[in-house]
DNA sequence: CACTTGACCTGTCCGC
DNA sequence: TGCGGACAGGTCAAGT
């Protein structure tokens, strides 16, 4: 599921691949994936040039020369995949998305049945917005309105920016003091960008059981958690994110962080630190992976 | 207000 | 082999 490192990886790819290109046409599936009015879309998207690709939390913002922005949330199964002109109808799957190891890619011929929106550029390249489960969305908004979206108004700080200090983190955490630490980390108003994978991984590294009540966790452990969040997200970003099921970057390629995960999807396997069996439980309504020996419950 | 649960979807996997 | 049901999880609405 695209979380901060995955969305940031997509952003970097798109920034490199589509900035400066002019949009020739747009096709959408007339579904909730792209609820905008057709006239508005034609007026502010067709003929527009891509100025910049930004990210806030798990949301991508594609700024256009018309002072409108395409705002995209991939939710669970969304993908933004760029297709070079020459490769669009190529027949060799291994190099269609830029070569590399065949297992690097999960993408076949596009568009496919998960394709929701197609952006055709003037140079014959294409950007596909795919979303198997239709939870994701793309919206067209005036660029100045983006910060006024309800989500943007309440979302918490970016954990990889230098101003994400322990004090900032802890102050927001303590507003959720009576819930589990896992629920608090998944709450986007506490901090931006953590989802199920990085919640489990950072709690393991900090030695805190996911079920622990926020208010009962010693400050020294919370400091460790603050550090482990930054470390985990930074490492994952270096590895191009995690491909658990169907995440791919802007070039259709998988990320490799999952190979470095300590607990996520490791149930039944021995903990790399202590050898104890990693178990899967349910916390905050989510599948949760813990080593009960390395992660202490504070209640 | 704090907190929890269910809904939104579809592909995959498991048991029968 | 086919089929029903559980499961996967980001966010929001509705519930306690």
Coordinates of N, CA, C and O in Angstrom, one line a residue, chain A residues 139-282:
Chain A
X139 N -8.3 14.5 -8.5 CA -9.2 15.6 -8.5 C -8.5 16.8 -9.2 O -7.3 17.0 -8.9
X140 N -9.3 17.6 -9.9 CA -8.7 18.8 -10.5 C -9.2 20.0 -9.6 O -10.4 20.2 -9.3
X141 N -8.2 20.8 -9.1 CA -8.5 21.9 -8.3 C -7.6 23.1 -8.6 O -6.5 22.9 -9.1
X142 N -8.1 24.3 -8.4 CA -7.2 25.4 -8.6 C -6.0 25.2 -7.6 O -6.2 24.9 -6.4
X143 N -4.8 25.5 -8.0 CA -3.6 25.2 -7.2 C -3.7 25.9 -5.8 O -3.4 25.3 -4.8
X144 N -4.2 27.1 -5.8 CA -4.4 27.9 -4.5 C -5.4 27.2 -3.6 O -5.3 27.5 -2.4
X145 N -6.2 26.4 -4.1 CA -7.2 25.7 -3.2 C -6.7 24.4 -2.6 O -7.4 23.9 -1.7
X146 N -5.6 23.9 -3.1 CA -5.1 22.6 -2.6 C -4.9 22.7 -1.0 O -5.3 21.7 -0.3
X147 N -4.3 23.7 -0.5 CA -4.1 23.7 1.0 C -5.4 23.8 1.8 O -5.4 23.6 3.0
X148 N -6.4 24.2 1.1 CA -7.7 24.3 1.8 C -8.6 23.1 1.8 O -9.6 23.0 2.4
X149 N -8.1 22.0 1.1 CA -8.8 20.8 1.2 C -8.9 20.3 2.6 O -7.9 20.5 3.4
X150 N -10.0 19.7 3.1 CA -10.1 19.3 4.5 C -9.0 18.5 5.0 O -8.5 18.7 6.1
X151 N -8.5 17.5 4.2 CA -7.4 16.7 4.6 C -6.2 17.5 4.8 O -5.5 17.3 5.8
X152 N -5.9 18.4 3.9 CA -4.6 19.2 4.1 C -4.7 20.1 5.3 O -3.7 20.4 5.9
X153 N -5.9 20.5 5.7 CA -6.1 21.4 6.8 C -5.7 20.7 8.1 O -5.2 21.3 9.1
X154 N -6.0 19.4 8.2 CA -5.8 18.7 9.5 C -4.6 17.8 9.5 O -4.3 17.3 10.6
X155 N -4.0 17.5 8.4 CA -2.9 16.5 8.4 C -1.7 17.0 9.2 O -1.4 18.2 9.3
X156 N -1.0 16.0 9.8 CA 0.1 16.3 10.7 C 1.4 16.6 10.0 O 1.4 16.6 8.8
X157 N 2.5 16.8 10.7 CA 3.8 17.1 10.1 C 4.4 16.0 9.3 O 4.2 14.8 9.5
X158 N 5.3 16.4 8.4 CA 6.1 15.5 7.5 C 7.2 15.0 8.3 O 8.1 15.7 8.7
X159 N 7.3 13.6 8.5 CA 8.3 13.1 9.4 C 9.7 13.2 8.9 O 10.7 13.1 9.6
X160 N 9.9 13.4 7.6 CA 11.3 13.5 7.1 C 11.8 14.9 6.9 O 12.9 15.1 6.4
X161 N 11.0 15.9 7.4 CA 11.5 17.3 7.3 C 12.2 17.6 8.7 O 11.9 17.0 9.7
X162 N 13.2 18.5 8.6 CA 14.0 18.7 9.8 C 13.2 19.3 11.0 O 13.6 19.1 12.1
X163 N 12.1 19.9 10.7 CA 11.3 20.4 11.9 C 10.5 19.4 12.6 O 9.7 19.7 13.6
X164 N 10.6 18.1 12.2 CA 9.8 17.1 12.9 C 10.6 16.6 14.1 O 11.3 15.6 14.1
X165 N 10.6 17.5 15.1 CA 11.4 17.2 16.4 C 10.6 16.2 17.2 O 9.4 16.0 17.0
X166 N 11.3 15.7 18.3 CA 10.6 14.8 19.2 C 9.4 15.5 19.9 O 8.4 15.0 20.1
X167 N 9.7 16.8 20.3 CA 8.6 17.6 20.9 C 7.4 17.7 20.1 O 6.2 17.6 20.6
X168 N 7.6 18.0 18.8 CA 6.4 18.1 17.9 C 5.7 16.8 17.9 O 4.4 16.8 18.0
X169 N 6.4 15.7 17.7 CA 5.8 14.4 17.6 C 5.1 14.1 18.9 O 3.9 13.7 18.9
X170 N 5.7 14.3 20.0 CA 5.1 13.9 21.3 C 3.9 14.7 21.7 O 2.9 14.1 22.2
X171 N 3.9 15.9 21.4 CA 2.8 16.8 21.6 C 1.5 16.3 20.9 O 0.4 16.2 21.5
X172 N 1.7 15.9 19.7 CA 0.6 15.4 18.9 C 0.2 14.0 19.3 O -1.0 13.7 19.3
X173 N 1.1 13.2 19.7 CA 0.9 11.8 20.2 C 0.0 11.9 21.4 O -1.0 11.1 21.5
X174 N 0.3 12.8 22.3 CA -0.4 12.8 23.6 C -1.9 13.3 23.4 O -2.7 13.1 24.4
X175 N -2.2 13.8 22.3 CA -3.7 14.1 22.0 C -4.4 12.8 21.9 O -5.7 12.8 21.9
X176 N -3.7 11.7 21.6 CA -4.3 10.4 21.4 C -3.8 9.5 22.5 O -3.5 8.3 22.3
X177 N -3.8 10.0 23.7 CA -3.1 9.2 24.8 C -3.9 8.0 25.3 O -3.3 7.1 25.9
X178 N -5.2 7.9 25.0 CA -5.9 6.8 25.5 C -6.2 5.7 24.4 O -6.9 4.8 24.7
X179 N -5.5 5.8 23.3 CA -5.7 4.8 22.3 C -4.4 4.0 22.2 O -3.4 4.3 23.0
X180 N -4.4 3.0 21.4 CA -3.1 2.2 21.2 C -2.1 3.0 20.4 O -2.5 3.8 19.6
X181 N -0.8 2.7 20.6 CA 0.2 3.4 19.9 C 0.1 3.2 18.4 O 0.3 4.1 17.6
X182 N -0.4 2.0 18.0 CA -0.5 1.7 16.6 C -1.6 2.6 15.9 O -1.4 3.2 14.9
X183 N -2.8 2.7 16.6 CA -3.8 3.6 16.1 C -3.3 5.0 16.0 O -3.7 5.8 15.0
X184 N -2.5 5.5 17.0 CA -2.0 6.9 16.9 C -1.1 7.1 15.7 O -1.1 8.1 15.1
X185 N -0.2 6.1 15.5 CA 0.7 6.2 14.3 C 0.0 6.2 13.0 O 0.4 6.9 12.0
X186 N -1.1 5.5 12.9 CA -1.9 5.5 11.7 C -2.8 6.7 11.5 O -3.2 7.0 10.4
X187 N -2.9 7.5 12.6 CA -3.7 8.7 12.5 C -2.9 9.8 11.8 O -1.9 10.3 12.3
X188 N -3.4 10.2 10.6 CA -2.7 11.2 9.8 C -2.6 12.6 10.4 O -1.8 13.4 10.0
X189 N -3.4 12.8 11.4 CA -3.3 14.1 12.1 C -2.2 14.2 13.1 O -1.8 15.2 13.5
X190 N -1.7 13.0 13.5 CA -0.6 12.9 14.4 C 0.7 13.2 13.7 O 1.5 14.1 14.0
X191 N 0.9 12.4 12.6 CA 2.0 12.7 11.7 C 1.6 12.1 10.3 O 0.8 11.3 10.2
X192 N 2.2 12.7 9.3 CA 1.8 12.3 7.9 C 2.6 11.1 7.4 O 3.8 11.0 7.6
X193 N 1.9 10.3 6.7 CA 2.5 9.3 5.8 C 2.8 7.9 6.3 O 3.2 7.0 5.5
X194 N 2.5 7.6 7.6 CA 2.6 6.3 8.1 C 1.4 5.4 7.8 O 0.3 5.9 8.0
X195 N 1.6 4.2 7.3 CA 0.5 3.2 7.1 C 0.9 2.0 7.8 O 1.8 2.0 8.7
X196 N 0.2 0.9 7.5 CA 0.4 -0.3 8.2 C 1.8 -0.9 8.3 O 2.3 -1.4 9.3
X197 N 2.5 -0.8 7.1 CA 3.8 -1.4 7.1 C 4.8 -0.7 8.1 O 5.4 -1.3 8.9
X198 N 4.9 0.6 7.9 CA 5.9 1.4 8.7 C 5.5 1.6 10.1 O 6.3 1.8 11.0
X199 N 4.2 1.4 10.5 CA 3.7 1.4 11.9 C 4.3 0.2 12.5 O 5.0 0.3 13.6
X200 N 4.1 -1.0 11.9 CA 4.6 -2.2 12.5 C 6.2 -2.2 12.6 O 6.7 -2.6 13.6
X201 N 6.8 -1.8 11.6 CA 8.3 -1.8 11.5 C 8.9 -0.8 12.5 O 9.9 -1.2 13.2
X202 N 8.4 0.4 12.6 CA 9.0 1.3 13.6 C 8.7 1.0 15.0 O 9.6 1.2 15.9
X203 N 7.5 0.4 15.3 CA 7.3 -0.1 16.6 C 8.2 -1.3 17.1 O 8.6 -1.3 18.2
X204 N 8.5 -2.1 16.1 CA 9.4 -3.2 16.4 C 10.8 -2.6 16.8 O 11.4 -3.0 17.8
X205 N 11.3 -1.7 15.9 CA 12.6 -1.2 16.1 C 12.7 -0.4 17.5 O 13.7 -0.3 18.1
X206 N 11.5 0.2 17.9 CA 11.6 0.9 19.1 C 11.3 0.0 20.4 O 11.3 0.5 21.5
X207 N 11.0 -1.2 20.1 CA 10.7 -2.2 21.2 C 9.4 -1.9 21.9 O 9.3 -2.2 23.1
X208 N 8.4 -1.4 21.2 CA 7.1 -1.1 21.8 C 6.1 -2.0 21.1 O 6.0 -2.1 19.9
X209 N 5.3 -2.7 22.0 CA 4.2 -3.5 21.4 C 3.1 -2.6 20.9 O 2.8 -1.6 21.5
X210 N 2.6 -3.0 19.7 CA 1.6 -2.1 19.1 C 0.3 -1.9 19.9 O -0.3 -0.9 19.7
X211 N 0.0 -2.8 20.8 CA -1.2 -2.6 21.7 C -1.0 -1.7 22.8 O -1.9 -1.4 23.6
X212 N 0.2 -1.2 23.1 CA 0.5 -0.4 24.2 C -0.3 0.9 24.2 O -0.6 1.5 23.1
X213 N -0.8 1.3 25.4 CA -1.5 2.6 25.5 C -0.6 3.7 25.4 O 0.5 3.7 26.1
X214 N -0.8 4.7 24.6 CA 0.1 5.8 24.4 C 0.6 6.4 25.7 O 1.8 6.6 26.0
X215 N -0.4 6.7 26.6 CA -0.1 7.4 27.8 C 0.8 6.6 28.8 O 1.5 7.2 29.6
X216 N 0.9 5.3 28.6 CA 1.7 4.5 29.5 C 3.1 4.2 29.0 O 3.9 3.6 29.7
X217 N 3.4 4.7 27.8 CA 4.8 4.4 27.2 C 5.8 5.4 27.8 O 5.6 6.6 27.7
X218 N 6.9 4.9 28.4 CA 7.9 5.8 28.9 C 8.5 6.7 27.8 O 8.6 6.3 26.7
X219 N 8.8 8.0 28.2 CA 9.3 8.9 27.3 C 10.6 8.4 26.5 O 10.7 8.7 25.3
X220 N 11.4 7.7 27.2 CA 12.6 7.2 26.5 C 12.3 6.3 25.4 O 12.9 6.2 24.3
X221 N 11.2 5.5 25.5 CA 10.7 4.6 24.4 C 10.1 5.5 23.3 O 10.3 5.1 22.1
X222 N 9.4 6.5 23.6 CA 8.8 7.4 22.6 C 9.9 8.1 21.8 O 9.8 8.3 20.6
X223 N 11.0 8.4 22.5 CA 12.1 9.0 21.8 C 12.7 8.0 20.8 O 13.1 8.4 19.7
X224 N 12.8 6.8 21.2 CA 13.3 5.7 20.4 C 12.4 5.5 19.2 O 12.8 5.3 18.0
X225 N 11.1 5.7 19.4 CA 10.1 5.5 18.3 C 10.2 6.7 17.3 O 10.2 6.4 16.1
X226 N 10.4 7.9 17.8 CA 10.6 9.0 17.0 C 11.7 8.8 16.0 O 11.7 9.0 14.8
X227 N 12.8 8.3 16.6 CA 14.0 8.0 15.8 C 13.8 6.8 14.8 O 14.2 6.9 13.7
X228 N 13.1 5.8 15.3 CA 12.9 4.6 14.4 C 12.0 5.0 13.2 O 12.1 4.4 12.1
X229 N 11.0 5.8 13.5 CA 10.1 6.3 12.4 C 11.0 6.9 11.2 O 10.8 6.6 10.1
X230 N 11.8 7.8 11.7 CA 12.6 8.5 10.7 C 13.6 7.5 10.0 O 13.7 7.6 8.7
X231 N 14.2 6.6 10.7 CA 15.1 5.7 10.2 C 14.4 4.7 9.2 O 15.0 4.5 8.1
X232 N 13.3 4.2 9.6 CA 12.6 3.3 8.7 C 12.1 3.9 7.4 O 12.3 3.4 6.3
X233 N 11.6 5.1 7.5 CA 11.1 5.8 6.3 C 12.2 6.2 5.4 O 12.1 6.1 4.2
X234 N 13.4 6.6 6.0 CA 14.5 7.0 5.2 C 15.1 5.7 4.5 O 15.4 5.8 3.3
X235 N 15.2 4.6 5.2 CA 15.7 3.4 4.5 C 14.8 3.0 3.4 O 15.2 2.6 2.3
X236 N 13.5 3.0 3.7 CA 12.5 2.5 2.7 C 12.6 3.4 1.4 O 12.6 2.9 0.3
X237 N 12.8 4.7 1.6 CA 12.9 5.7 0.5 C 14.1 5.3 -0.3 O 14.1 5.3 -1.6
X238 N 15.2 4.9 0.4 CA 16.4 4.5 -0.4 C 16.2 3.3 -1.2 O 16.8 3.1 -2.2
X239 N 15.3 2.4 -0.7 CA 15.1 1.1 -1.4 C 13.9 1.3 -2.4 O 13.4 0.2 -2.9
X240 N 13.4 2.4 -2.6 CA 12.3 2.6 -3.5 C 11.0 2.2 -3.0 O 10.1 1.9 -3.8
X241 N 10.8 2.1 -1.7 CA 9.5 1.7 -1.1 C 9.4 0.2 -1.0 O 10.3 -0.6 -1.2
X242 N 8.2 -0.2 -0.5 CA 7.8 -1.6 -0.3 C 6.8 -2.0 -1.3 O 5.8 -1.4 -1.5
X243 N 7.1 -3.1 -2.0 CA 6.0 -3.7 -2.8 C 5.5 -4.9 -2.1 O 6.1 -6.0 -2.1
X244 N 4.3 -4.7 -1.4 CA 3.7 -5.8 -0.7 C 2.8 -6.6 -1.6 O 2.9 -7.8 -1.8
X245 N 2.0 -5.9 -2.3 CA 1.1 -6.5 -3.3 C 1.3 -5.9 -4.7 O 1.9 -6.6 -5.6
X246 N 0.8 -4.7 -4.9 CA 0.9 -4.2 -6.3 C 1.5 -2.8 -6.4 O 1.3 -2.2 -7.5
X247 N 2.2 -2.3 -5.4 CA 2.8 -1.0 -5.6 C 3.9 -1.1 -6.6 O 4.8 -2.0 -6.6
X248 N 3.9 -0.1 -7.5 CA 5.0 0.1 -8.5 C 5.3 1.6 -8.6 O 4.4 2.4 -8.3
X249 N 6.5 2.0 -8.9 CA 6.9 3.4 -9.1 C 6.4 3.9 -10.4 O 5.7 3.2 -11.2
X250 N 6.8 5.2 -10.7 CA 6.3 5.8 -12.0 C 6.8 5.1 -13.2 O 6.3 5.3 -14.3
X251 N 7.8 4.2 -13.1 CA 8.2 3.5 -14.3 C 7.8 2.0 -14.2 O 8.3 1.2 -15.0
X252 N 6.8 1.8 -13.4 CA 6.2 0.4 -13.3 C 7.0 -0.6 -12.6 O 6.8 -1.8 -12.7
X253 N 8.0 -0.1 -11.8 CA 8.9 -1.1 -11.1 C 8.6 -1.2 -9.6 O 8.2 -0.2 -9.0
X254 N 8.9 -2.3 -9.1 CA 8.7 -2.6 -7.6 C 9.8 -1.9 -6.8 O 10.9 -1.7 -7.2
X255 N 9.4 -1.8 -5.5 CA 10.4 -1.3 -4.5 C 10.9 -2.5 -3.7 O 10.3 -3.6 -3.8
X256 N 12.0 -2.4 -3.0 CA 12.6 -3.6 -2.4 C 12.7 -3.5 -0.9 O 13.3 -4.4 -0.2
X257 N 12.0 -2.5 -0.2 CA 12.2 -2.4 1.2 C 11.7 -3.6 1.9 O 12.2 -4.0 3.0
X258 N 10.6 -4.3 1.4 CA 10.0 -5.4 2.0 C 11.1 -6.5 2.4 O 10.9 -7.2 3.4
X259 N 12.1 -6.6 1.6 CA 13.2 -7.5 1.9 C 14.0 -7.2 3.2 O 14.7 -8.0 3.7
X260 N 13.8 -5.9 3.6 CA 14.5 -5.5 4.8 C 13.6 -5.4 6.0 O 14.0 -5.1 7.1
X261 N 12.3 -5.7 5.8 CA 11.4 -5.7 6.9 C 11.7 -6.7 8.0 O 12.1 -7.8 7.7
X262 N 11.5 -6.3 9.2 CA 11.8 -7.2 10.4 C 10.5 -8.0 10.8 O 10.7 -9.1 11.3
X263 N 9.4 -7.4 10.8 CA 8.2 -8.1 11.2 C 7.0 -8.2 10.2 O 6.2 -9.1 10.3
X264 N 6.9 -7.2 9.4 CA 5.7 -7.1 8.5 C 5.7 -8.3 7.6 O 6.6 -8.6 6.8
X265 N 4.5 -9.0 7.6 CA 4.3 -10.3 6.9 C 5.3 -11.4 7.2 O 5.6 -12.2 6.4
X266 N 5.9 -11.3 8.4 CA 6.8 -12.3 8.9 C 6.2 -13.3 9.9 O 7.0 -14.0 10.6
X267 N 4.9 -13.3 10.0 CA 4.3 -14.2 11.0 C 4.7 -15.7 10.8 O 4.8 -16.1 9.6
X268 N 5.0 -16.3 11.9 CA 5.4 -17.7 11.8 C 6.9 -17.9 11.7 O 7.5 -19.0 11.8
X269 N 7.6 -16.8 11.4 CA 9.1 -16.8 11.2 C 9.8 -16.4 12.5 O 9.2 -15.6 13.3
X270 N 11.0 -16.8 12.7 CA 11.8 -16.4 13.9 C 12.2 -14.9 13.8 O 12.6 -14.5 12.7
X271 N 12.1 -14.2 14.9 CA 12.5 -12.9 15.0 C 14.1 -12.8 14.7 O 14.8 -13.6 15.3
X272 N 14.5 -11.9 13.9 CA 15.9 -11.8 13.5 C 16.8 -11.4 14.7 O 18.0 -11.6 14.7
X273 N 16.1 -10.8 15.7 CA 16.8 -10.3 16.9 C 17.0 -11.3 18.0 O 18.0 -11.5 18.6
X274 N 15.8 -12.0 18.3 CA 15.8 -12.9 19.4 C 15.4 -14.3 19.1 O 15.5 -15.2 20.0
X275 N 15.0 -14.6 17.9 CA 14.6 -16.0 17.5 C 13.2 -16.4 17.9 O 12.7 -17.4 17.5
X276 N 12.5 -15.6 18.7 CA 11.1 -15.8 19.1 C 10.2 -15.7 17.8 O 10.5 -15.0 16.9
X277 N 9.2 -16.5 17.8 CA 8.3 -16.5 16.7 C 7.5 -15.2 16.6 O 6.9 -14.8 17.5
X278 N 7.5 -14.6 15.4 CA 6.7 -13.4 15.1 C 5.3 -13.8 14.9 O 5.0 -14.8 14.2
X279 N 4.4 -13.1 15.6 CA 2.9 -13.4 15.5 C 2.2 -12.3 14.8 O 2.6 -11.2 14.7
X280 N 1.0 -12.7 14.3 CA 0.1 -11.7 13.7 C -1.1 -11.5 14.5 O -1.8 -12.6 14.8
X281 N -1.4 -10.3 14.9 CA -2.6 -10.1 15.7 C -3.4 -8.9 15.1 O -3.1 -8.5 14.0
X282 N -4.5 -8.5 15.7 CA -5.3 -7.5 15.2 C -5.3 -6.3 16.2 O -5.7 -6.4 17.3

